Amino acid sequence: DPYSSDPERHPALRTNSLKPFNAEPPPEILADSYITPTAFFFKRNHLPVPQVDPDLYRLHVEGLPRGVLTLSLEELKTRFPKHTITATLQCAGNRRSEMNKTRQVKGLNWGFGAIGNATWSGAKLRDVLLAAGYGPDVAQWARHVQFEGLDKEITGSAYGASIPINKAVSEEGDVLLAYEMNGKDIPADHGFPIRVVVPGVVGTRNVKWLGKIIVSAQESSSHWQQKDYKGFAPGIDWDTVDYKSAPAIQELPVQSAITTPAEGSVIDRSEEMLTVKGYAWSGGGREVIRVDVSVDGGKTWKEAKLKSSDKEGDQTSPPLGRAWAWKLWEITVPLPPEAQELELICKAVDNSYNTQPDTFGPIWNVRGLLSNAWHRVKVKISE
Ligand code: MTE
Ligand code: MO
């Protein structure tokens, strides 16, 4: 069994698949703390978790005219300044189960917990590429930076993905070769000893157990770059899909969800007030500037209070274009008199004034990706 050396996991995780291991936290814990506890951070593995000896670990940087640069873990930690960022990671399949209810899609049936927020520390990819010989000459032809994981299919091909070179070398792109998550060594499930953190970019490009970096004129030729993680029109099905016709997903659209109360909760009328909480995030470093909440199915809306950390009242903004981390939000509203059932809704707005679509129909796609329609939660009120 290639999965026999997979690590232990927290028993409260909701498992979507055991081999490979895919799981998300109980969603109500997500808004409890600004930083998602590592044990509860969603895990999305396509293959068995590779066992890596940190002393034998080597990272190879290829494709540059100067030849291959090989770095040990120690060299990565000591030759390059250590940077720390707080960034939200979201799987392109987050909230797929809701889109699946509109019309069946193919993929793991994620709820709204395939997202988490962590602090990540490591060397800047930019610094490593410069040390490997990236410069104006290379910029003439290089278009993509490819990543290969140490996890492999039985055929021997490694998990792989790529990102545009501009994101990789930008001083403001903040792409990390991370060796710490939430202040500790990156755990086995999250890519020990090195994972790429590409803030603002879909989970799949954040390659774990990083073995190789290749500077190239081409995108990664991997299955996950070419034949998966792309969006299509609602009319395209498995018989008509042409993967070459759409670009690979990079930056994600604006997203939000209600983490409490849970679907189907019963609220006591005598409580009079109802507190609704959740998360909101947008891709590409766009900052969430507003979350609108309705408790009457979208007839009326109120603005939630946004939080940029666990500090009471913290509404600080990150530098423009570098809002890598989510915001938590909260609102307390009076229970509408007479109503026996409420439909709670949230929708977020980012600083480009992008917002979420109201329903899944118009954004339905065969693979169930980019599922970001208004999040709706029904609750009952008991007398
Ligand atoms: N990297 C490797 N090497 N193998 C993988 O299976 N899964 C990707 C990405 N990086 C994956 C990978 C996907 S689809 C996502 S959503 C994120 O890792 C999940 O990261 P996490 O497990 O740390 O939450
Ligand atoms: Mo993913």
mmCIF file of C-alpha atoms and ligand atoms in Angstrom:
data_model
loop_
_atom_site.group_PDB
_atom_site.id
_atom_site.type_symbol
_atom_site.label_atom_id
_atom_site.label_comp_id
_atom_site.label_asym_id
_atom_site.label_seq_id
_atom_site.Cartn_x
_atom_site.Cartn_y
_atom_site.Cartn_z
ATOM 1 C CA ASP A 1 0.000 0.000 0.000
ATOM 2 C CA PRO A 2 1.725 3.212 -1.180
ATOM 3 C CA TYR A 3 -0.336 5.129 1.401
ATOM 4 C CA SER A 4 0.871 3.130 4.430
ATOM 5 C CA SER A 5 3.397 5.806 5.434
ATOM 6 C CA ASP A 6 0.919 8.704 5.243
ATOM 7 C CA PRO A 7 0.943 10.819 8.440
ATOM 8 C CA GLU A 8 -1.622 10.776 11.278
ATOM 9 C CA ARG A 9 -4.501 13.220 10.918
ATOM 10 C CA HIS A 10 -6.907 14.960 13.282
ATOM 11 C CA PRO A 11 -9.991 12.766 13.794
ATOM 12 C CA ALA A 12 -12.373 15.759 13.542
ATOM 13 C CA LEU A 13 -11.451 16.369 9.901
ATOM 14 C CA ARG A 14 -14.179 15.523 7.398
ATOM 15 C CA THR A 15 -12.683 13.066 4.989
ATOM 16 C CA ASN A 16 -13.575 13.285 1.302
ATOM 17 C CA SER A 17 -11.195 10.544 0.245
ATOM 18 C CA LEU A 18 -8.747 8.407 2.249
ATOM 19 C CA LYS A 19 -6.263 7.327 -0.440
ATOM 20 C CA PRO A 20 -5.170 9.873 -1.501
ATOM 21 C CA PHE A 21 -6.074 11.783 1.647
ATOM 22 C CA ASN A 22 -8.453 14.698 1.170
ATOM 23 C CA ALA A 23 -10.219 16.337 4.082
ATOM 24 C CA GLU A 24 -11.611 19.622 5.369
ATOM 25 C CA PRO A 25 -12.293 20.918 8.877
ATOM 26 C CA PRO A 26 -15.736 21.211 10.430
ATOM 27 C CA PRO A 27 -16.581 24.579 8.796
ATOM 28 C CA GLU A 28 -17.719 26.301 11.988
ATOM 29 C CA ILE A 29 -14.125 26.331 13.296
ATOM 30 C CA LEU A 30 -12.925 28.435 10.348
ATOM 31 C CA ALA A 31 -14.097 31.778 11.738
ATOM 32 C CA ASP A 32 -13.008 30.948 15.318
ATOM 33 C CA SER A 33 -9.443 32.129 14.713
ATOM 34 C CA TYR A 34 -7.880 34.308 12.057
ATOM 35 C CA ILE A 35 -5.083 31.780 11.561
ATOM 36 C CA THR A 36 -6.410 28.324 10.789
ATOM 37 C CA PRO A 37 -4.817 25.798 13.181
ATOM 38 C CA THR A 38 -2.525 23.562 11.116
ATOM 39 C CA ALA A 39 -4.217 20.343 12.250
ATOM 40 C CA PHE A 40 -7.521 21.668 10.891
ATOM 41 C CA PHE A 41 -6.144 23.168 7.669
ATOM 42 C CA PHE A 42 -7.715 21.345 4.700
ATOM 43 C CA LYS A 43 -5.545 18.676 3.080
ATOM 44 C CA ARG A 44 -5.646 18.100 -0.653
ATOM 45 C CA ASN A 45 -3.378 15.308 -1.872
ATOM 46 C CA HIS A 46 -3.489 13.722 -5.320
ATOM 47 C CA LEU A 47 -0.964 11.012 -4.486
ATOM 48 C CA PRO A 48 0.690 9.331 -1.495
ATOM 49 C CA VAL A 49 2.608 11.689 0.824
ATOM 50 C CA PRO A 50 6.312 11.293 -0.026
ATOM 51 C CA GLN A 51 8.765 10.631 2.831
ATOM 52 C CA VAL A 52 11.582 13.155 2.607
ATOM 53 C CA ASP A 53 14.794 13.011 4.675
ATOM 54 C CA PRO A 54 15.611 16.681 5.364
ATOM 55 C CA ASP A 55 19.366 15.973 5.354
ATOM 56 C CA LEU A 56 19.237 14.378 1.914
ATOM 57 C CA TYR A 57 16.712 16.850 0.478
ATOM 58 C CA ARG A 58 17.879 18.767 -2.597
ATOM 59 C CA LEU A 59 16.046 21.403 -4.621
ATOM 60 C CA HIS A 60 17.060 21.701 -8.275
ATOM 61 C CA VAL A 61 16.604 24.959 -10.182
ATOM 62 C CA GLU A 62 16.792 24.291 -13.914
ATOM 63 C CA GLY A 63 16.374 25.955 -17.296
ATOM 64 C CA LEU A 64 18.736 28.888 -16.807
ATOM 65 C CA PRO A 65 21.808 29.445 -19.024
ATOM 66 C CA ARG A 66 24.157 29.167 -16.054
ATOM 67 C CA GLY A 67 23.077 25.539 -15.523
ATOM 68 C CA VAL A 68 21.410 23.762 -12.644
ATOM 69 C CA LEU A 69 21.499 25.279 -9.166
ATOM 70 C CA THR A 70 21.154 22.658 -6.443
ATOM 71 C CA LEU A 71 20.310 23.723 -2.906
ATOM 72 C CA SER A 72 20.086 21.767 0.326
ATOM 73 C CA LEU A 73 17.465 22.636 2.922
ATOM 74 C CA GLU A 74 20.180 24.233 5.051
ATOM 75 C CA GLU A 75 21.303 26.409 2.116
ATOM 76 C CA LEU A 76 17.742 27.517 1.412
ATOM 77 C CA LYS A 77 17.408 28.566 5.038
ATOM 78 C CA THR A 78 20.772 30.309 5.401
ATOM 79 C CA ARG A 79 21.693 31.742 1.981
ATOM 80 C CA PHE A 80 18.439 33.675 1.518
ATOM 81 C CA PRO A 81 16.584 36.131 3.768
ATOM 82 C CA LYS A 82 13.610 34.610 5.586
ATOM 83 C CA HIS A 83 10.265 36.175 4.687
ATOM 84 C CA THR A 84 6.960 35.652 6.434
ATOM 85 C CA ILE A 85 3.543 36.299 4.932
ATOM 86 C CA THR A 86 0.002 35.504 5.988
ATOM 87 C CA ALA A 87 -1.826 34.002 3.038
ATOM 88 C CA THR A 88 -5.063 32.182 2.392
ATOM 89 C CA LEU A 89 -4.940 29.006 0.344
ATOM 90 C CA GLN A 90 -8.094 27.871 -1.420
ATOM 91 C CA CYS A 91 -8.697 24.821 -3.570
ATOM 92 C CA ALA A 92 -10.373 25.556 -6.927
ATOM 93 C CA GLY A 93 -12.946 22.936 -5.890
ATOM 94 C CA ASN A 94 -13.987 24.671 -2.658
ATOM 95 C CA ARG A 95 -17.827 24.694 -2.409
ATOM 96 C CA ARG A 96 -18.139 22.201 -5.264
ATOM 97 C CA SER A 97 -20.915 20.338 -3.396
ATOM 98 C CA GLU A 98 -23.194 23.372 -3.760
ATOM 99 C CA MET A 99 -22.599 23.641 -7.509
ATOM 100 C CA ASN A 100 -23.139 19.894 -7.719
ATOM 101 C CA LYS A 101 -26.701 20.356 -6.395
ATOM 102 C CA THR A 102 -27.545 22.561 -9.392
ATOM 103 C CA ARG A 103 -26.371 19.915 -11.838
ATOM 104 C CA GLN A 104 -23.910 17.090 -11.365
ATOM 105 C CA VAL A 105 -20.196 17.862 -11.717
ATOM 106 C CA LYS A 106 -17.131 15.637 -11.431
ATOM 107 C CA GLY A 107 -14.696 15.920 -8.511
ATOM 108 C CA LEU A 108 -14.309 15.595 -4.750
ATOM 109 C CA ASN A 109 -17.456 16.783 -3.012
ATOM 110 C CA TRP A 110 -15.913 19.644 -1.022
ATOM 111 C CA GLY A 111 -18.057 21.690 1.340
ATOM 112 C CA PHE A 112 -16.932 25.236 2.092
ATOM 113 C CA GLY A 113 -13.880 24.225 4.154
ATOM 114 C CA ALA A 114 -11.353 23.691 1.326
ATOM 115 C CA ILE A 115 -9.791 26.993 2.357
ATOM 116 C CA GLY A 116 -7.504 28.070 5.197
ATOM 117 C CA ASN A 117 -5.340 30.952 6.332
ATOM 118 C CA ALA A 118 -1.783 30.457 7.601
ATOM 119 C CA THR A 119 1.497 32.232 8.130
ATOM 120 C CA TRP A 120 4.196 30.919 5.827
ATOM 121 C CA SER A 121 7.931 31.541 6.130
ATOM 122 C CA GLY A 122 10.692 30.809 3.693
ATOM 123 C CA ALA A 123 12.976 32.112 0.984
ATOM 124 C CA LYS A 124 11.541 34.298 -1.761
ATOM 125 C CA LEU A 125 11.336 32.447 -5.067
ATOM 126 C CA ARG A 126 12.561 35.696 -6.637
ATOM 127 C CA ASP A 127 15.768 35.605 -4.573
ATOM 128 C CA VAL A 128 16.449 31.982 -5.491
ATOM 129 C CA LEU A 129 15.837 32.645 -9.199
ATOM 130 C CA LEU A 130 18.198 35.640 -9.113
ATOM 131 C CA ALA A 131 20.857 33.486 -7.428
ATOM 132 C CA ALA A 132 20.354 30.873 -10.146
ATOM 133 C CA GLY A 133 21.060 33.436 -12.877
ATOM 134 C CA TYR A 134 17.686 34.965 -13.723
ATOM 135 C CA GLY A 135 18.206 38.383 -15.332
ATOM 136 C CA PRO A 136 17.262 40.603 -18.295
ATOM 137 C CA ASP A 137 18.545 38.054 -20.846
ATOM 138 C CA VAL A 138 16.367 35.321 -19.416
ATOM 139 C CA ALA A 139 13.419 37.714 -19.221
ATOM 140 C CA GLN A 140 13.549 37.886 -23.055
ATOM 141 C CA TRP A 141 12.310 34.309 -23.432
ATOM 142 C CA ALA A 142 11.151 33.004 -20.058
ATOM 143 C CA ARG A 143 7.361 33.041 -19.554
ATOM 144 C CA HIS A 144 6.606 30.471 -16.858
ATOM 145 C CA VAL A 145 8.097 28.901 -13.770
ATOM 146 C CA GLN A 146 7.282 25.209 -13.489
ATOM 147 C CA PHE A 147 7.275 23.271 -10.227
ATOM 148 C CA GLU A 148 7.586 19.538 -9.703
ATOM 149 C CA GLY A 149 6.643 17.730 -6.523
ATOM 150 C CA LEU A 150 8.399 14.682 -5.100
ATOM 151 C CA ASP A 151 5.064 12.834 -5.099
ATOM 152 C CA LYS A 152 4.834 10.624 -8.148
ATOM 153 C CA GLU A 153 2.265 8.566 -10.015
ATOM 154 C CA ILE A 154 2.937 4.859 -10.598
ATOM 155 C CA THR A 155 4.003 5.857 -14.109
ATOM 156 C CA GLY A 156 6.782 7.903 -12.474
ATOM 157 C CA SER A 157 5.438 11.310 -13.474
ATOM 158 C CA ALA A 158 5.536 13.893 -10.709
ATOM 159 C CA TYR A 159 2.784 16.226 -9.554
ATOM 160 C CA GLY A 160 3.411 19.497 -11.381
ATOM 161 C CA ALA A 161 2.143 23.001 -12.039
ATOM 162 C CA SER A 162 3.396 26.358 -13.240
ATOM 163 C CA ILE A 163 2.842 30.074 -12.699
ATOM 164 C CA PRO A 164 3.566 33.055 -14.962
ATOM 165 C CA ILE A 165 7.154 34.312 -14.655
ATOM 166 C CA ASN A 166 5.990 37.831 -13.764
ATOM 167 C CA LYS A 167 4.358 36.592 -10.577
ATOM 168 C CA ALA A 168 7.437 34.515 -9.744
ATOM 169 C CA VAL A 169 10.034 37.291 -10.067
ATOM 170 C CA SER A 170 7.955 40.275 -8.936
ATOM 171 C CA GLU A 171 9.175 41.919 -5.729
ATOM 172 C CA GLU A 172 5.546 42.362 -4.813
ATOM 173 C CA GLY A 173 4.454 38.850 -5.794
ATOM 174 C CA ASP A 174 5.616 37.421 -2.448
ATOM 175 C CA VAL A 175 6.008 33.884 -3.827
ATOM 176 C CA LEU A 176 7.765 31.810 -1.177
ATOM 177 C CA LEU A 177 9.646 28.556 -1.025
ATOM 178 C CA ALA A 178 8.223 27.971 2.413
ATOM 179 C CA TYR A 179 9.767 25.807 5.127
ATOM 180 C CA GLU A 180 7.470 26.922 7.942
ATOM 181 C CA MET A 181 3.703 26.976 8.347
ATOM 182 C CA ASN A 182 2.283 28.768 11.385
ATOM 183 C CA GLY A 183 5.783 29.045 12.874
ATOM 184 C CA LYS A 184 6.715 25.342 12.678
ATOM 185 C CA ASP A 185 8.351 23.083 10.074
ATOM 186 C CA ILE A 186 5.832 22.446 7.296
ATOM 187 C CA PRO A 187 4.044 19.201 8.259
ATOM 188 C CA ALA A 188 4.166 16.143 5.982
ATOM 189 C CA ASP A 189 0.629 16.675 4.618
ATOM 190 C CA HIS A 190 1.392 20.274 3.659
ATOM 191 C CA GLY A 191 4.647 19.663 1.788
ATOM 192 C CA PHE A 192 7.588 18.945 4.127
ATOM 193 C CA PRO A 193 10.269 20.170 3.823
ATOM 194 C CA ILE A 194 9.515 22.813 1.119
ATOM 195 C CA ARG A 195 6.316 23.936 -0.541
ATOM 196 C CA VAL A 196 5.701 26.801 -2.922
ATOM 197 C CA VAL A 197 3.301 29.427 -1.595
ATOM 198 C CA VAL A 198 1.892 31.524 -4.448
ATOM 199 C CA PRO A 199 -0.311 34.021 -2.627
ATOM 200 C CA GLY A 200 -3.494 35.033 -4.415
ATOM 201 C CA VAL A 201 -3.262 32.013 -6.722
ATOM 202 C CA VAL A 202 -5.343 28.815 -6.739
ATOM 203 C CA GLY A 203 -4.234 25.994 -4.397
ATOM 204 C CA THR A 204 -3.113 23.629 -7.149
ATOM 205 C CA ARG A 205 -0.162 25.853 -8.172
ATOM 206 C CA ASN A 206 1.132 25.878 -4.562
ATOM 207 C CA VAL A 207 3.220 22.762 -5.137
ATOM 208 C CA LYS A 208 4.108 20.713 -2.047
ATOM 209 C CA TRP A 209 7.217 18.539 -1.483
ATOM 210 C CA LEU A 210 8.964 20.704 -4.050
ATOM 211 C CA GLY A 211 11.735 18.867 -5.910
ATOM 212 C CA LYS A 212 12.344 20.924 -9.006
ATOM 213 C CA ILE A 213 11.898 24.452 -10.334
ATOM 214 C CA ILE A 214 12.153 24.919 -14.112
ATOM 215 C CA VAL A 215 12.279 28.319 -15.791
ATOM 216 C CA SER A 216 10.683 27.881 -19.205
ATOM 217 C CA ALA A 217 9.015 29.449 -22.225
ATOM 218 C CA GLN A 218 6.214 26.908 -21.677
ATOM 219 C CA GLU A 219 3.684 26.122 -19.003
ATOM 220 C CA SER A 220 3.989 22.883 -17.064
ATOM 221 C CA SER A 221 2.957 19.953 -19.280
ATOM 222 C CA SER A 222 1.465 18.158 -16.264
ATOM 223 C CA HIS A 223 -2.034 16.756 -16.243
ATOM 224 C CA TRP A 224 -3.018 19.288 -13.537
ATOM 225 C CA GLN A 225 -1.923 22.276 -15.607
ATOM 226 C CA GLN A 226 -3.228 21.045 -18.976
ATOM 227 C CA LYS A 227 -6.134 18.658 -18.380
ATOM 228 C CA ASP A 228 -7.656 19.820 -15.117
ATOM 229 C CA TYR A 229 -8.142 23.065 -13.140
ATOM 230 C CA LYS A 230 -9.620 25.033 -16.017
ATOM 231 C CA GLY A 231 -13.016 26.699 -16.242
ATOM 232 C CA PHE A 232 -15.567 26.169 -19.035
ATOM 233 C CA ALA A 233 -18.934 27.541 -20.116
ATOM 234 C CA PRO A 234 -22.113 26.070 -18.574
ATOM 235 C CA GLY A 235 -23.011 24.438 -21.905
ATOM 236 C CA ILE A 236 -19.796 22.382 -22.119
ATOM 237 C CA ASP A 237 -20.020 18.762 -20.938
ATOM 238 C CA TRP A 238 -17.629 15.800 -20.893
ATOM 239 C CA ASP A 239 -18.395 14.993 -24.549
ATOM 240 C CA THR A 240 -17.585 18.474 -25.821
ATOM 241 C CA VAL A 241 -14.874 19.712 -23.456
ATOM 242 C CA ASP A 242 -11.656 20.798 -25.157
ATOM 243 C CA TYR A 243 -9.010 21.426 -22.519
ATOM 244 C CA LYS A 244 -6.810 23.348 -24.948
ATOM 245 C CA SER A 245 -9.528 25.975 -25.369
ATOM 246 C CA ALA A 246 -9.272 27.507 -21.880
ATOM 247 C CA PRO A 247 -6.402 28.972 -19.845
ATOM 248 C CA ALA A 248 -5.242 27.313 -16.637
ATOM 249 C CA ILE A 249 -6.768 28.885 -13.527
ATOM 250 C CA GLN A 250 -4.331 31.160 -11.660
ATOM 251 C CA GLU A 251 -5.922 34.012 -9.641
ATOM 252 C CA LEU A 252 -9.208 33.051 -8.017
ATOM 253 C CA PRO A 253 -12.436 35.093 -7.969
ATOM 254 C CA VAL A 254 -13.932 36.701 -4.861
ATOM 255 C CA GLN A 255 -15.355 34.239 -2.346
ATOM 256 C CA SER A 256 -17.205 34.214 0.982
ATOM 257 C CA ALA A 257 -19.134 31.818 3.178
ATOM 258 C CA ILE A 258 -21.180 31.703 6.361
ATOM 259 C CA THR A 259 -19.506 29.463 8.933
ATOM 260 C CA THR A 260 -22.075 29.985 11.724
ATOM 261 C CA PRO A 261 -24.891 29.273 12.136
ATOM 262 C CA ALA A 262 -24.793 25.929 10.343
ATOM 263 C CA GLU A 263 -27.385 24.837 7.784
ATOM 264 C CA GLY A 264 -30.461 23.505 9.569
ATOM 265 C CA SER A 265 -29.674 25.040 12.977
ATOM 266 C CA VAL A 266 -32.593 25.817 15.248
ATOM 267 C CA ILE A 267 -32.549 29.247 16.863
ATOM 268 C CA ASP A 268 -34.594 30.051 19.926
ATOM 269 C CA ARG A 269 -36.895 33.029 19.312
ATOM 270 C CA SER A 270 -36.333 34.263 22.885
ATOM 271 C CA GLU A 271 -32.705 35.020 21.976
ATOM 272 C CA GLU A 272 -34.012 37.923 19.884
ATOM 273 C CA MET A 273 -30.642 38.521 18.220
ATOM 274 C CA LEU A 274 -28.745 36.382 15.746
ATOM 275 C CA THR A 275 -24.978 36.474 15.158
ATOM 276 C CA VAL A 276 -23.760 35.408 11.728
ATOM 277 C CA LYS A 277 -20.032 34.778 11.063
ATOM 278 C CA GLY A 278 -17.875 33.770 8.153
ATOM 279 C CA TYR A 279 -14.863 34.301 5.953
ATOM 280 C CA ALA A 280 -14.254 36.354 2.783
ATOM 281 C CA TRP A 281 -11.298 36.408 0.394
ATOM 282 C CA SER A 282 -10.376 37.354 -3.149
ATOM 283 C CA GLY A 283 -7.585 36.176 -5.447
ATOM 284 C CA GLY A 284 -4.760 38.156 -7.024
ATOM 285 C CA GLY A 285 -4.104 40.226 -3.904
ATOM 286 C CA ARG A 286 -7.423 42.045 -4.219
ATOM 287 C CA GLU A 287 -8.703 43.105 -0.828
ATOM 288 C CA VAL A 288 -12.208 42.323 0.402
ATOM 289 C CA ILE A 289 -13.701 45.719 1.204
ATOM 290 C CA ARG A 290 -17.252 44.700 2.135
ATOM 291 C CA VAL A 291 -19.399 41.729 3.057
ATOM 292 C CA ASP A 292 -23.160 42.083 2.686
ATOM 293 C CA VAL A 293 -25.419 39.841 4.742
ATOM 294 C CA SER A 294 -29.125 39.183 4.327
ATOM 295 C CA VAL A 295 -31.326 37.249 6.760
ATOM 296 C CA ASP A 296 -34.424 37.422 4.552
ATOM 297 C CA GLY A 297 -33.327 35.598 1.416
ATOM 298 C CA GLY A 298 -31.797 38.666 -0.219
ATOM 299 C CA LYS A 299 -34.604 41.210 0.178
ATOM 300 C CA THR A 300 -32.617 43.445 2.532
ATOM 301 C CA TRP A 301 -28.900 43.622 3.274
ATOM 302 C CA LYS A 302 -26.642 44.805 6.074
ATOM 303 C CA GLU A 303 -22.876 45.264 6.110
ATOM 304 C CA ALA A 304 -20.889 42.903 8.300
ATOM 305 C CA LYS A 305 -17.939 44.003 10.431
ATOM 306 C CA LEU A 306 -14.645 42.894 8.886
ATOM 307 C CA LYS A 307 -11.632 41.694 10.875
ATOM 308 C CA SER A 308 -8.031 41.624 9.619
ATOM 309 C CA SER A 309 -6.729 39.655 12.629
ATOM 310 C CA ASP A 310 -7.925 38.299 15.982
ATOM 311 C CA LYS A 311 -7.388 41.736 17.542
ATOM 312 C CA GLU A 312 -10.712 43.332 18.490
ATOM 313 C CA GLY A 313 -11.676 45.948 15.892
ATOM 314 C CA ASP A 314 -8.623 45.397 13.651
ATOM 315 C CA GLN A 315 -9.597 46.771 10.241
ATOM 316 C CA THR A 316 -6.119 47.425 8.866
ATOM 317 C CA SER A 317 -5.545 47.146 5.124
ATOM 318 C CA PRO A 318 -2.550 45.386 3.576
ATOM 319 C CA PRO A 319 -0.492 47.168 0.882
ATOM 320 C CA LEU A 320 -2.475 47.677 -2.342
ATOM 321 C CA GLY A 321 -2.533 44.540 -4.472
ATOM 322 C CA ARG A 322 -1.054 42.364 -1.726
ATOM 323 C CA ALA A 323 -4.136 41.367 0.248
ATOM 324 C CA TRP A 324 -3.116 37.724 0.441
ATOM 325 C CA ALA A 325 -5.055 36.868 3.578
ATOM 326 C CA TRP A 326 -8.765 36.502 4.137
ATOM 327 C CA LYS A 327 -10.946 38.632 6.365
ATOM 328 C CA LEU A 328 -13.234 37.192 8.944
ATOM 329 C CA TRP A 329 -16.562 38.931 9.370
ATOM 330 C CA GLU A 330 -19.395 39.055 11.845
ATOM 331 C CA ILE A 331 -22.783 40.697 12.227
ATOM 332 C CA THR A 332 -25.475 40.596 14.904
ATOM 333 C CA VAL A 333 -29.028 41.317 13.745
ATOM 334 C CA PRO A 334 -32.456 41.247 15.400
ATOM 335 C CA LEU A 335 -34.463 38.120 14.600
ATOM 336 C CA PRO A 336 -37.253 39.140 12.210
ATOM 337 C CA PRO A 337 -40.586 38.836 14.044
ATOM 338 C CA GLU A 338 -42.958 36.071 12.917
ATOM 339 C CA ALA A 339 -40.513 34.318 10.558
ATOM 340 C CA GLN A 340 -40.229 30.554 11.199
ATOM 341 C CA GLU A 341 -37.415 29.955 8.825
ATOM 342 C CA LEU A 342 -34.685 32.292 7.642
ATOM 343 C CA GLU A 343 -32.520 32.174 4.557
ATOM 344 C CA LEU A 344 -29.163 33.714 5.465
ATOM 345 C CA ILE A 345 -26.987 34.917 2.604
ATOM 346 C CA CYS A 346 -23.531 36.454 2.367
ATOM 347 C CA LYS A 347 -21.659 37.990 -0.551
ATOM 348 C CA ALA A 348 -18.320 39.778 -0.616
ATOM 349 C CA VAL A 349 -17.004 42.693 -2.686
ATOM 350 C CA ASP A 350 -13.297 43.170 -3.419
ATOM 351 C CA ASN A 351 -11.424 46.404 -4.128
ATOM 352 C CA SER A 352 -11.933 46.009 -7.887
ATOM 353 C CA TYR A 353 -15.681 45.921 -7.062
ATOM 354 C CA ASN A 354 -15.914 42.332 -8.196
ATOM 355 C CA THR A 355 -18.698 40.532 -6.412
ATOM 356 C CA GLN A 356 -20.203 37.045 -6.303
ATOM 357 C CA PRO A 357 -22.985 35.809 -8.617
ATOM 358 C CA ASP A 358 -26.340 35.119 -6.945
ATOM 359 C CA THR A 359 -26.770 31.566 -8.215
ATOM 360 C CA PHE A 360 -24.688 28.655 -9.535
ATOM 361 C CA GLY A 361 -26.522 28.134 -12.829
ATOM 362 C CA PRO A 362 -24.663 30.781 -14.845
ATOM 363 C CA ILE A 363 -21.230 29.718 -13.503
ATOM 364 C CA TRP A 364 -21.830 25.959 -13.573
ATOM 365 C CA ASN A 365 -18.919 24.107 -15.137
ATOM 366 C CA VAL A 366 -18.343 20.446 -15.754
ATOM 367 C CA ARG A 367 -15.504 20.130 -13.248
ATOM 368 C CA GLY A 368 -17.265 22.087 -10.477
ATOM 369 C CA LEU A 369 -14.513 24.698 -10.079
ATOM 370 C CA LEU A 370 -14.637 28.414 -9.152
ATOM 371 C CA SER A 371 -17.829 27.819 -7.196
ATOM 372 C CA ASN A 372 -18.453 31.230 -5.650
ATOM 373 C CA ALA A 373 -22.176 32.024 -5.839
ATOM 374 C CA TRP A 374 -23.853 33.628 -2.804
ATOM 375 C CA HIS A 375 -23.612 31.310 0.155
ATOM 376 C CA ARG A 376 -27.101 30.501 1.457
ATOM 377 C CA VAL A 377 -27.877 28.903 4.811
ATOM 378 C CA LYS A 378 -31.371 28.011 6.029
ATOM 379 C CA VAL A 379 -32.096 28.058 9.756
ATOM 380 C CA LYS A 380 -35.288 27.451 11.750
ATOM 381 C CA ILE A 381 -36.679 29.556 14.567
ATOM 382 C CA SER A 382 -38.343 27.753 17.418
ATOM 383 C CA GLU A 383 -40.957 29.400 19.667
HETATM 384 N N1 MTE B 1 1.434 19.636 -4.514
HETATM 385 C C1 MTE B 1 1.787 18.350 -4.699
HETATM 386 N N2 MTE B 1 3.085 18.050 -4.822
HETATM 387 N N3 MTE B 1 0.845 17.370 -4.750
HETATM 388 C C2 MTE B 1 -0.496 17.653 -4.632
HETATM 389 O O1 MTE B 1 -1.333 16.740 -4.687
HETATM 390 N N4 MTE B 1 -2.224 19.416 -4.377
HETATM 391 C C3 MTE B 1 -2.493 20.809 -4.763
HETATM 392 C C4 MTE B 1 -1.520 21.761 -4.064
HETATM 393 N N5 MTE B 1 -0.171 21.287 -4.176
HETATM 394 C C5 MTE B 1 -0.894 19.011 -4.457
HETATM 395 C C6 MTE B 1 0.133 19.979 -4.372
HETATM 396 C C7 MTE B 1 -3.842 21.272 -4.514
HETATM 397 S S1 MTE B 1 -5.012 20.872 -5.673
HETATM 398 C C8 MTE B 1 -4.156 22.097 -3.468
HETATM 399 S S2 MTE B 1 -5.712 22.733 -3.285
HETATM 400 C C9 MTE B 1 -3.145 22.439 -2.444
HETATM 401 O O2 MTE B 1 -1.884 21.848 -2.702
HETATM 402 C C10 MTE B 1 -3.620 21.979 -1.081
HETATM 403 O O3 MTE B 1 -2.699 22.312 -0.096
HETATM 404 P P1 MTE B 1 -2.853 21.774 1.383
HETATM 405 O O4 MTE B 1 -3.007 20.286 1.336
HETATM 406 O O5 MTE B 1 -1.647 22.236 2.104
HETATM 407 O O6 MTE B 1 -4.105 22.412 1.935
HETATM 408 MO MO MO B 2 -6.986 21.942 -5.203
#
